[in-house]
CSV table of C-alpha atoms and ligand atoms in Angstrom, one decimal:
chain,number,residue,atom,x,y,z
A,1235,MET,CA,-0.3,-0.2,-0.2
A,1236,ILE,CA,1.2,3.6,-0.6
A,1237,PRO,CA,1.9,5.2,3.0
A,1238,ARG,CA,-0.5,8.0,3.7
A,1239,THR,CA,0.9,10.9,4.9
A,1240,LEU,CA,-2.0,13.1,6.6
A,1241,PHE,CA,-1.3,12.2,10.2
A,1242,THR,CA,0.7,13.4,12.8
A,1243,ALA,CA,2.2,11.9,15.5
A,1244,GLU,CA,-0.7,13.6,18.0
A,1245,HIS,CA,-3.5,12.2,15.0
A,1246,GLU,CA,-2.2,8.6,15.5
A,1247,ASP,CA,-2.8,9.4,19.1
A,1248,PHE,CA,-5.8,10.6,18.4
A,1249,ARG,CA,-6.9,7.3,17.0
A,1250,LYS,CA,-5.2,4.9,19.7
A,1251,SER,CA,-7.7,7.0,22.1
A,1252,VAL,CA,-11.0,6.7,19.5
A,1253,ARG,CA,-10.1,3.1,18.9
A,1254,ARG,CA,-10.5,2.5,22.8
A,1255,PHE,CA,-13.8,4.3,23.3
A,1256,PHE,CA,-14.9,3.0,20.0
A,1257,ALA,CA,-14.2,-0.8,21.6
A,1258,GLU,CA,-14.7,-0.8,24.8
A,1259,GLU,CA,-17.7,2.1,25.0
A,1260,ILE,CA,-19.8,1.2,21.7
A,1261,VAL,CA,-19.3,-2.1,20.3
A,1262,PRO,CA,-20.1,-4.2,24.2
A,1263,HIS,CA,-23.9,-2.4,23.9
A,1264,ARG,CA,-24.3,-2.5,20.3
A,1265,GLU,CA,-27.5,-5.2,20.2
A,1266,ALA,CA,-28.9,-3.4,23.0
A,1267,TRP,CA,-29.1,-0.7,20.6
A,1268,ASP,CA,-29.9,-2.4,18.1
A,1269,ALA,CA,-32.9,-3.8,20.0
A,1270,GLN,CA,-34.1,0.1,20.6
A,1271,GLN,CA,-33.4,1.6,17.5
A,1272,HIS,CA,-31.0,4.1,19.4
A,1273,ILE,CA,-28.0,4.9,21.3
A,1274,ASP,CA,-27.6,5.2,24.8
A,1275,ARG,CA,-28.1,9.6,25.5
A,1276,LYS,CA,-25.6,9.5,27.8
A,1277,VAL,CA,-23.1,8.5,25.0
A,1278,TRP,CA,-22.8,11.7,23.8
A,1279,ASN,CA,-22.5,13.1,27.3
A,1280,ARG,CA,-19.7,10.6,27.2
A,1281,ALA,CA,-18.1,11.1,24.0
A,1282,GLY,CA,-18.2,15.3,25.2
A,1283,GLU,CA,-15.9,14.1,28.3
A,1284,LEU,CA,-13.1,12.5,25.5
A,1285,GLY,CA,-13.0,15.3,23.7
A,1286,PHE,CA,-14.0,14.1,20.3
A,1287,LEU,CA,-17.2,16.2,19.4
A,1288,CYS,CA,-17.2,18.5,17.5
A,1289,THR,CA,-13.1,18.0,16.7
A,1290,ALA,CA,-12.7,20.7,14.5
A,1291,ILE,CA,-14.9,23.6,16.4
A,1292,PRO,CA,-11.9,26.9,17.7
A,1293,ASP,CA,-11.3,26.2,22.0
A,1294,GLU,CA,-12.7,29.3,22.5
A,1295,PHE,CA,-16.5,27.9,21.5
A,1296,GLY,CA,-15.4,24.5,23.7
A,1297,GLY,CA,-13.7,22.4,20.5
A,1298,MET,CA,-10.9,21.1,20.6
A,1299,GLY,CA,-9.2,23.7,17.2
A,1300,GLY,CA,-8.3,20.5,15.4
A,1301,ASP,CA,-8.2,19.9,11.4
A,1302,ARG,CA,-10.2,17.6,9.6
A,1303,VAL,CA,-8.0,15.1,10.0
A,1304,TYR,CA,-9.2,14.5,13.2
A,1305,SER,CA,-12.7,14.5,12.6
A,1306,THR,CA,-11.6,11.6,9.6
A,1307,ILE,CA,-9.8,10.1,12.2
A,1308,LEU,CA,-13.4,9.9,14.3
A,1309,MET,CA,-15.2,8.6,10.7
A,1310,GLU,CA,-13.1,5.4,10.4
A,1311,GLU,CA,-12.6,4.6,13.5
A,1312,GLN,CA,-16.6,3.9,13.8
A,1313,SER,CA,-16.2,2.3,10.2
A,1314,TYR,CA,-13.2,0.1,11.9
A,1315,ALA,CA,-15.1,-0.9,14.3
A,1316,GLY,CA,-18.5,-1.7,12.5
A,1317,ASP,CA,-21.2,1.1,14.1
A,1318,SER,CA,-23.1,2.9,12.3
A,1319,GLY,CA,-25.6,3.6,15.5
A,1320,VAL,CA,-23.7,7.3,16.7
A,1321,GLY,CA,-24.1,10.2,14.3
A,1322,PHE,CA,-21.4,12.1,16.1
A,1323,SER,CA,-19.7,13.0,12.8
A,1324,LEU,CA,-23.0,14.2,11.6
A,1325,HIS,CA,-23.4,16.1,14.7
A,1326,SER,CA,-19.8,17.7,14.5
A,1327,ASP,CA,-18.9,17.7,11.3
A,1328,ILE,CA,-22.2,18.6,9.4
A,1329,VAL,CA,-24.3,20.8,12.0
A,1330,ALA,CA,-21.8,22.5,14.2
A,1331,PRO,CA,-19.7,23.7,10.9
A,1332,TYR,CA,-23.2,25.4,9.6
A,1333,ILE,CA,-22.9,26.7,13.1
A,1334,MET,CA,-19.1,28.1,13.3
A,1335,ASN,CA,-18.9,28.8,9.5
A,1336,PHE,CA,-22.0,30.9,9.3
A,1337,GLY,CA,-24.1,31.5,12.5
A,1338,SER,CA,-23.9,35.0,14.7
A,1339,VAL,CA,-21.1,35.2,17.8
A,1340,GLU,CA,-24.0,35.0,19.7
A,1341,GLN,CA,-25.4,31.4,17.8
A,1342,LYS,CA,-22.1,30.4,18.3
A,1343,LYS,CA,-21.2,30.6,22.0
A,1344,HIS,CA,-24.9,30.0,22.3
A,1345,TYR,CA,-24.8,26.4,20.6
A,1346,LEU,CA,-21.5,25.5,20.2
A,1347,PRO,CA,-20.4,24.6,24.1
A,1348,LYS,CA,-23.2,22.8,24.2
A,1349,MET,CA,-22.6,20.5,21.4
A,1350,ALA,CA,-18.8,19.8,22.4
A,1351,THR,CA,-20.3,18.0,25.4
A,1352,GLY,CA,-23.0,16.2,24.4
A,1353,GLU,CA,-25.3,18.6,26.3
A,1354,MET,CA,-27.5,19.2,23.0
A,1355,VAL,CA,-27.1,16.7,20.2
A,1356,GLY,CA,-27.6,18.3,16.2
A,1357,ALA,CA,-29.4,16.9,13.2
A,1358,ILE,CA,-29.9,19.0,9.7
A,1359,ALA,CA,-33.1,18.4,8.3
A,1360,MET,CA,-33.0,18.5,4.9
A,1361,THR,CA,-35.4,15.8,3.5
A,1362,GLU,CA,-38.9,15.5,3.8
A,1363,PRO,CA,-42.1,13.4,2.6
A,1364,GLY,CA,-42.0,14.9,-0.8
A,1365,THR,CA,-39.1,15.5,-1.7
A,1366,GLY,CA,-35.4,14.8,-1.3
A,1367,SER,CA,-32.8,15.1,-4.3
A,1368,ASP,CA,-35.1,18.2,-5.7
A,1369,LEU,CA,-34.3,20.5,-2.1
A,1370,GLN,CA,-35.6,23.4,-4.0
A,1371,SER,CA,-39.2,21.8,-3.3
A,1372,VAL,CA,-39.3,21.8,0.0
A,1373,LYS,CA,-42.8,22.6,1.0
A,1374,THR,CA,-41.9,23.5,5.3
A,1375,THR,CA,-42.9,27.2,5.4
A,1376,ALA,CA,-41.4,29.4,8.1
A,1377,VAL,CA,-43.7,33.2,7.3
A,1378,THR,CA,-42.8,35.5,10.1
A,1379,ASP,CA,-44.6,37.1,12.7
A,1380,GLY,CA,-43.3,39.8,14.7
A,1381,ASP,CA,-40.0,39.0,16.0
A,1382,ASP,CA,-40.6,35.2,15.3
A,1383,TYR,CA,-41.3,32.9,12.4
A,1384,ILE,CA,-43.6,30.2,12.2
A,1385,LEU,CA,-42.9,26.9,11.3
A,1386,ASN,CA,-45.3,24.5,9.6
A,1387,GLY,CA,-44.4,20.7,8.2
A,1388,SER,CA,-42.4,18.0,8.9
A,1389,LYS,CA,-38.8,16.5,7.5
A,1390,ILE,CA,-38.0,11.8,7.4
A,1391,PHE,CA,-35.0,10.4,7.3
A,1392,ILE,CA,-33.5,12.5,9.8
A,1393,THR,CA,-30.6,11.0,11.5
A,1394,ASN,CA,-29.4,11.6,15.4
A,1395,GLY,CA,-33.3,13.4,14.8
A,1396,TYR,CA,-34.8,10.9,18.0
A,1397,LEU,CA,-32.2,12.2,20.4
A,1398,SER,CA,-31.7,15.3,19.0
A,1399,ASP,CA,-31.5,18.9,20.9
A,1400,LEU,CA,-31.1,21.0,18.0
A,1401,VAL,CA,-31.5,20.7,14.5
A,1402,ILE,CA,-30.8,23.1,11.3
A,1403,VAL,CA,-34.4,23.1,9.6
A,1404,VAL,CA,-34.1,24.3,5.9
A,1405,ALA,CA,-37.8,25.7,5.1
A,1406,LYS,CA,-38.8,28.5,2.9
A,1407,THR,CA,-39.0,32.1,4.7
A,1408,GLY,CA,-40.1,33.5,0.5
A,1409,ASN,CA,-42.1,33.6,-2.4
A,1410,THR,CA,-40.0,35.0,-5.3
A,1411,GLY,CA,-40.6,31.0,-6.7
A,1412,GLU,CA,-37.3,30.7,-7.4
A,1413,GLY,CA,-36.4,28.1,-4.8
A,1414,SER,CA,-33.0,28.7,-4.2
A,1415,LYS,CA,-34.0,32.5,-3.5
A,1416,ASP,CA,-36.8,31.2,-0.6
A,1417,ILE,CA,-34.8,28.7,1.1
A,1418,SER,CA,-32.9,29.6,4.8
A,1419,LEU,CA,-31.8,28.0,7.3
A,1420,LEU,CA,-33.2,28.0,11.0
A,1421,LEU,CA,-32.4,26.9,14.3
A,1422,VAL,CA,-34.4,25.0,16.2
A,1423,GLU,CA,-34.8,23.8,19.5
A,1424,THR,CA,-36.8,20.1,19.7
A,1425,ALA,CA,-38.2,20.8,23.2
A,1426,SER,CA,-40.1,23.9,21.1
A,1427,PRO,CA,-43.7,24.1,22.0
A,1428,GLY,CA,-46.0,22.6,18.2
A,1429,PHE,CA,-42.2,20.2,17.8
A,1430,THR,CA,-42.4,17.0,17.6
A,1431,LYS,CA,-40.7,13.2,16.7
A,1432,GLY,CA,-42.0,10.4,15.0
A,1433,LYS,CA,-40.1,7.1,16.7
A,1434,PRO,CA,-36.8,5.9,14.7
A,1435,LEU,CA,-37.9,4.4,11.6
A,1436,LYS,CA,-37.4,0.9,11.1
A,1437,LYS,CA,-34.8,0.4,8.9
A,1438,ILE,CA,-32.8,-2.7,7.2
A,1439,GLY,CA,-29.5,-1.8,8.5
A,1440,MET,CA,-27.6,1.4,10.6
A,1441,HIS,CA,-30.1,0.3,13.4
A,1442,ALA,CA,-28.5,1.9,16.7
A,1443,GLN,CA,-28.9,5.0,14.7
A,1444,ASP,CA,-31.7,7.2,15.3
A,1445,THR,CA,-32.9,8.4,12.6
A,1446,CYS,CA,-36.6,9.6,12.7
A,1447,GLU,CA,-39.6,11.4,11.6
A,1448,LEU,CA,-40.2,15.5,12.5
A,1449,PHE,CA,-43.2,17.2,12.3
A,1450,PHE,CA,-43.9,21.1,13.3
A,1451,LYS,CA,-47.1,22.3,13.6
A,1452,ASP,CA,-46.8,26.7,14.3
A,1453,VAL,CA,-43.5,26.5,16.3
A,1454,ARG,CA,-42.6,29.9,16.6
A,1455,VAL,CA,-38.5,30.2,16.3
A,1456,PRO,CA,-36.8,33.3,17.6
A,1457,LYS,CA,-35.7,35.7,13.8
A,1458,LYS,CA,-32.5,35.6,15.9
A,1459,ASN,CA,-32.6,31.8,15.1
A,1460,VAL,CA,-31.7,32.4,11.3
A,1461,LEU,CA,-28.4,31.1,10.1
A,1462,GLY,CA,-26.0,33.9,7.6
A,1463,ARG,CA,-29.4,35.3,6.3
A,1464,GLU,CA,-32.8,35.5,5.5
A,1465,GLY,CA,-32.8,33.2,1.2
A,1466,MET,CA,-29.3,32.5,1.5
A,1467,GLY,CA,-30.5,28.7,2.8
A,1468,PHE,CA,-29.3,27.2,-0.6
A,1469,VAL,CA,-26.2,28.6,-1.3
A,1470,MET,CA,-24.6,27.7,2.4
A,1471,LEU,CA,-25.5,24.3,1.6
A,1472,MET,CA,-23.8,24.3,-1.5
A,1473,GLN,CA,-20.8,25.0,0.3
A,1474,GLU,CA,-20.7,23.1,3.1
A,1475,LEU,CA,-22.1,19.7,0.4
A,1476,ALA,CA,-18.1,19.3,-1.3
A,1477,TRP,CA,-17.0,17.6,2.5
A,1478,GLU,CA,-20.4,16.5,3.8
A,1479,ARG,CA,-20.0,14.2,0.3
A,1480,LEU,CA,-16.4,13.4,1.0
A,1481,MET,CA,-17.3,12.2,4.6
A,1482,ILE,CA,-19.1,9.7,3.4
A,1483,ALA,CA,-16.3,8.6,0.4
A,1484,ILE,CA,-14.1,8.2,3.2
A,1485,THR,CA,-16.3,6.3,5.8
A,1486,SER,CA,-17.3,4.1,2.5
A,1487,ILE,CA,-13.2,3.1,2.0
A,1488,ALA,CA,-12.4,2.6,5.8
A,1489,GLY,CA,-15.8,0.5,6.1
A,1490,ALA,CA,-14.5,-2.1,2.5
A,1491,GLU,CA,-11.3,-2.1,4.2
A,1492,ALA,CA,-12.6,-3.6,7.5
A,1493,ALA,CA,-15.1,-5.5,5.4
A,1494,LEU,CA,-11.7,-7.1,3.7
A,1495,LYS,CA,-9.8,-7.8,6.8
A,1496,HIS,CA,-12.8,-10.2,8.3
A,1497,THR,CA,-12.5,-11.9,4.9
A,1498,LEU,CA,-9.1,-12.5,5.0
A,1499,GLU,CA,-9.2,-13.0,8.5
A,1500,TYR,CA,-12.3,-15.7,7.5
A,1501,THR,CA,-11.0,-17.7,4.8
A,1502,ARG,CA,-7.7,-18.1,5.9
A,1503,SER,CA,-9.4,-20.3,9.5
A,1504,ARG,CA,-12.7,-21.2,7.0
A,1505,LYS,CA,-11.7,-25.2,5.6
A,1506,VAL,CA,-13.3,-26.6,2.8
A,1507,PHE,CA,-12.0,-29.5,0.6
A,1508,GLY,CA,-9.4,-29.8,2.7
A,1509,LYS,CA,-8.0,-26.0,2.5
A,1510,PRO,CA,-8.5,-22.8,3.5
A,1511,VAL,CA,-11.0,-21.0,1.8
A,1512,ALA,CA,-8.4,-18.4,1.5
A,1513,ALA,CA,-6.1,-21.0,-0.7
A,1514,PHE,CA,-8.1,-21.6,-4.1
A,1515,GLN,CA,-7.5,-19.3,-6.9
A,1516,ASN,CA,-10.7,-17.8,-6.7
A,1517,THR,CA,-10.4,-16.7,-3.9
A,1518,LYS,CA,-7.1,-15.1,-3.9
A,1519,PHE,CA,-7.9,-13.0,-7.6
A,1520,LYS,CA,-11.0,-11.5,-5.7
A,1521,LEU,CA,-9.6,-10.7,-2.7
A,1522,ALA,CA,-6.9,-9.3,-4.9
A,1523,GLU,CA,-8.8,-7.5,-6.6
A,1524,MET,CA,-10.6,-5.4,-4.0
A,1525,LYS,CA,-7.5,-4.7,-2.7
A,1526,ALA,CA,-6.6,-2.8,-5.5
A,1527,GLU,CA,-9.1,-1.1,-6.2
A,1528,LEU,CA,-9.4,-0.2,-2.2
A,1529,ALA,CA,-5.5,1.0,-3.0
A,1530,ILE,CA,-6.5,3.6,-5.5
A,1531,GLY,CA,-9.8,4.1,-4.4
A,1532,ARG,CA,-7.7,5.5,-0.6
A,1533,VAL,CA,-5.0,7.7,-2.3
A,1534,TYR,CA,-8.0,9.5,-4.3
A,1535,VAL,CA,-9.5,10.1,-0.8
A,1536,ASP,CA,-6.6,10.9,0.7
A,1537,ARG,CA,-6.0,13.6,-2.1
A,1538,CYS,CA,-9.3,15.1,-1.8
A,1539,LEU,CA,-8.6,15.2,1.9
A,1540,GLU,CA,-5.0,17.0,1.7
A,1541,LEU,CA,-7.9,19.9,-0.4
A,1542,VAL,CA,-10.2,20.1,2.4
A,1543,LEU,CA,-6.7,21.2,4.6
A,1544,THR,CA,-6.7,24.0,2.4
A,1545,LYS,CA,-10.1,24.7,1.3
A,1546,LYS,CA,-9.7,23.2,-2.3
A,1547,LEU,CA,-12.4,20.8,-2.4
A,1548,GLY,CA,-14.3,20.9,-5.7
A,1549,VAL,CA,-17.9,19.7,-6.2
A,1550,ASP,CA,-16.9,17.6,-8.9
A,1551,ASP,CA,-13.4,16.3,-6.6
A,1552,ALA,CA,-16.1,15.0,-3.5
A,1553,ALA,CA,-19.0,14.4,-6.1
A,1554,THR,CA,-16.9,11.6,-7.6
A,1555,ALA,CA,-15.6,10.4,-4.2
A,1556,LYS,CA,-18.8,10.0,-3.0
A,1557,TYR,CA,-20.7,7.9,-6.3
A,1558,TRP,CA,-17.4,6.3,-6.8
A,1559,CYS,CA,-16.3,5.3,-3.1
A,1560,SER,CA,-20.1,4.0,-2.1
A,1561,ASP,CA,-20.4,1.8,-5.1
A,1562,LEU,CA,-17.1,0.6,-4.5
A,1563,MET,CA,-17.7,-0.1,-0.3
A,1564,GLY,CA,-21.4,-2.2,-2.0
A,1565,LYS,CA,-19.4,-4.5,-4.1
A,1566,VAL,CA,-16.1,-5.5,-2.0
A,1567,ILE,CA,-19.3,-6.2,0.5
A,1568,ASP,CA,-21.1,-7.8,-1.3
A,1569,GLU,CA,-17.9,-9.7,-2.8
A,1570,CYS,CA,-16.6,-10.2,0.8
A,1571,LEU,CA,-19.9,-11.7,1.5
A,1572,GLN,CA,-19.9,-14.1,-1.0
A,1573,LEU,CA,-16.6,-15.5,0.7
A,1574,HIS,CA,-18.0,-16.0,3.7
A,1575,GLY,CA,-20.4,-18.8,2.2
A,1576,GLY,CA,-23.7,-18.6,4.4
A,1577,TYR,CA,-22.3,-17.6,7.7
A,1578,GLY,CA,-21.7,-14.4,5.7
A,1579,TYR,CA,-25.5,-14.0,5.7
A,1580,MET,CA,-25.9,-14.5,9.6
A,1581,LEU,CA,-25.5,-11.2,11.2
A,1582,GLU,CA,-23.8,-12.9,14.4
A,1583,TYR,CA,-20.6,-12.2,11.5
A,1584,PRO,CA,-19.4,-8.1,11.0
A,1585,ILE,CA,-19.7,-8.9,7.1
A,1586,ALA,CA,-23.5,-9.2,7.3
A,1587,ARG,CA,-23.6,-6.3,9.4
A,1588,ALA,CA,-21.8,-4.3,7.1
A,1589,TRP,CA,-23.5,-5.7,3.9
A,1590,ILE,CA,-27.0,-4.1,5.7
A,1591,ASP,CA,-25.7,-0.9,6.7
A,1592,ALA,CA,-23.0,-0.1,3.4
A,1593,ARG,CA,-26.6,0.2,1.8
A,1594,ALA,CA,-27.3,3.6,2.6
A,1595,GLN,CA,-23.9,5.2,1.6
A,1596,ARG,CA,-25.3,4.7,-2.2
A,1597,ILE,CA,-28.3,6.9,-1.4
A,1598,TYR,CA,-27.5,9.4,1.7
A,1599,GLY,CA,-25.8,12.7,1.2
A,1600,GLY,CA,-27.2,13.5,-2.4
A,1601,THR,CA,-27.9,9.6,-4.4
A,1602,ASN,CA,-25.3,8.6,-6.3
A,1603,GLU,CA,-27.1,9.6,-9.6
A,1604,ILE,CA,-27.6,13.2,-8.6
A,1605,MET,CA,-23.6,12.9,-7.8
A,1606,LYS,CA,-23.7,11.9,-11.7
A,1607,GLU,CA,-25.6,14.6,-13.4
A,1608,LEU,CA,-22.9,17.3,-11.1
A,1609,ILE,CA,-19.7,15.7,-12.0
A,1610,SER,CA,-21.6,15.7,-15.5
A,1611,ARG,CA,-22.6,19.2,-15.2
A,1612,THR,CA,-18.6,20.1,-15.3
A,1613,MET,CA,-17.7,18.6,-18.3
B,807,FAD,C1,-30.4,6.4,6.6
B,807,FAD,C2,-30.8,7.5,5.9
B,807,FAD,C3,-30.4,8.9,6.2
B,807,FAD,C4,-30.3,9.8,6.2
B,807,FAD,N1,-30.1,10.9,7.0
B,807,FAD,C5,-30.5,12.7,6.5
B,807,FAD,C6,-30.5,13.6,6.9
B,807,FAD,O1,-29.8,13.0,8.3
B,807,FAD,N2,-31.3,14.8,7.0
B,807,FAD,C7,-31.4,14.7,5.9
B,807,FAD,O2,-32.0,15.9,5.3
B,807,FAD,N3,-32.3,13.6,5.4
B,807,FAD,C8,-31.6,12.1,5.3
B,807,FAD,N4,-31.7,11.6,4.4
B,807,FAD,C9,-32.4,11.5,3.0
B,807,FAD,C10,-31.6,11.3,1.7
B,807,FAD,O3,-30.7,12.7,1.8
B,807,FAD,C11,-32.6,11.3,0.4
B,807,FAD,O4,-33.0,10.0,1.1
B,807,FAD,C12,-31.9,11.3,-0.6
B,807,FAD,O5,-31.4,12.7,-0.5
B,807,FAD,C13,-32.6,11.1,-2.0
B,807,FAD,O6,-34.0,11.5,-1.0
B,807,FAD,P1,-35.1,10.3,-1.6
B,807,FAD,O7,-35.1,9.4,-0.9
B,807,FAD,O8,-36.8,11.7,-1.3
B,807,FAD,O9,-35.4,9.7,-2.9
B,807,FAD,P2,-35.7,10.6,-4.7
B,807,FAD,O10,-35.1,11.9,-4.7
B,807,FAD,O11,-37.6,10.5,-4.6
B,807,FAD,O12,-35.0,9.7,-5.8
B,807,FAD,C14,-35.3,8.2,-5.9
B,807,FAD,C15,-35.2,8.1,-7.5
B,807,FAD,O13,-35.1,9.1,-7.9
B,807,FAD,C16,-32.9,9.5,-8.6
B,807,FAD,N5,-33.8,10.7,-8.7
B,807,FAD,C17,-34.0,12.0,-8.0
B,807,FAD,N6,-33.6,12.7,-9.1
B,807,FAD,C18,-33.0,12.5,-10.1
B,807,FAD,C19,-32.1,13.0,-11.2
B,807,FAD,N7,-32.6,14.2,-11.4
B,807,FAD,N8,-31.3,12.0,-12.3
B,807,FAD,C20,-32.0,11.7,-12.2
B,807,FAD,N9,-32.3,10.4,-11.2
B,807,FAD,C21,-33.0,11.0,-10.4
B,807,FAD,C22,-32.5,8.8,-7.5
B,807,FAD,O14,-31.4,8.8,-7.7
B,807,FAD,C23,-33.0,7.9,-6.6
B,807,FAD,O15,-32.2,6.6,-7.1
B,807,FAD,C24,-31.3,10.2,5.2
B,807,FAD,C25,-31.9,8.7,4.2
B,807,FAD,C26,-31.1,7.5,4.9
B,807,FAD,C27,-31.3,6.4,4.2
């Protein structure tokens, strides 16, 4: 493998503590959390205590002031641990940066320290029952009433939704008819009267992730809770999306690497016709193909991460990474499951969980079809 060059000794020390945290405090609870369809709320506070939330937020607002390599380490270690329940990366690396990059000083002081300690769990609500890919067509409205907006509508498939305390809601505040100019982002506290949450949705995978529906019935949101400026919502969303898509590429490569590792171990220990499965030429070639493809994907993703660090990652680069790496993840994990035979279909084997969890990677963060649409526009 081409050596990775992004990590300093501090990053590597951080990786060790994150790895220990997942092994000792997350993995042992997996079955219980899958069954209840959400992680225990106190895990958020524990992650905050250990400094694992909002690592890229400056310390004056409660974060660690780290670069996005720390965020990457957290995502990779979660993938290596085979966990899909904790929504730390969405909270720390999507929701918090919106507040950091576009929020007022008052908003930053009020929300970011609470997010960094885990006192508040963050979510972002774009998708609606009738609108996903076509974000400009959202129906949720926020209508001016004195110093407040009155928010009405609903959202679906919201990661961290059930345990959330603070949600960035994409809502229509204007009526120009030009979708992008009518959209604003509002910081909405889930304790507000009129805000209700559905039960966590029953998904095919990611069972411990508390993805749910949110409903707004005449929720009063103070105007000071608009992020950036009214009508700038779409512009802000576009600015953040490249990094958000790279995050999916990062977890895709790491998740597929973990699957390959499990498969290597399994095929070496399982004997068929008197020899290990790993000794058959078909197995060796499949494993070699997967290793080669992942090595190529890894180099591309690390290069994109370098561009993130210098704020130069382009929309098409990120779309390429998201689409190609999540497709690769699906292909690799499916091949790995096949090499496990019937055991690959049993949930007690990590490959089975990886297979069901991986499917969403091609859908959320903008579907892979939308990624190809974005890439084609740059040709
Ligand atoms: C586990 C999970 C977690 C999620 N978390 C969140 C979250 O935290 N916040 C949030 O807001 N949303 C979240 N989502 C929603 C996710 O982002 C949407 O499901 C996704 O953007 C697709 O929207 P949709 O489901 O409405 O599909 P649709 O937009 O209805 O698409 C249906 C099909 O049409 C295709 N299609 C659409 N437009 C085009 C086009 N122009 N050209 C070609 N094909 C097209 C799509 O690719 C897809 O195959 C989550 C979803 C899942 C599954």
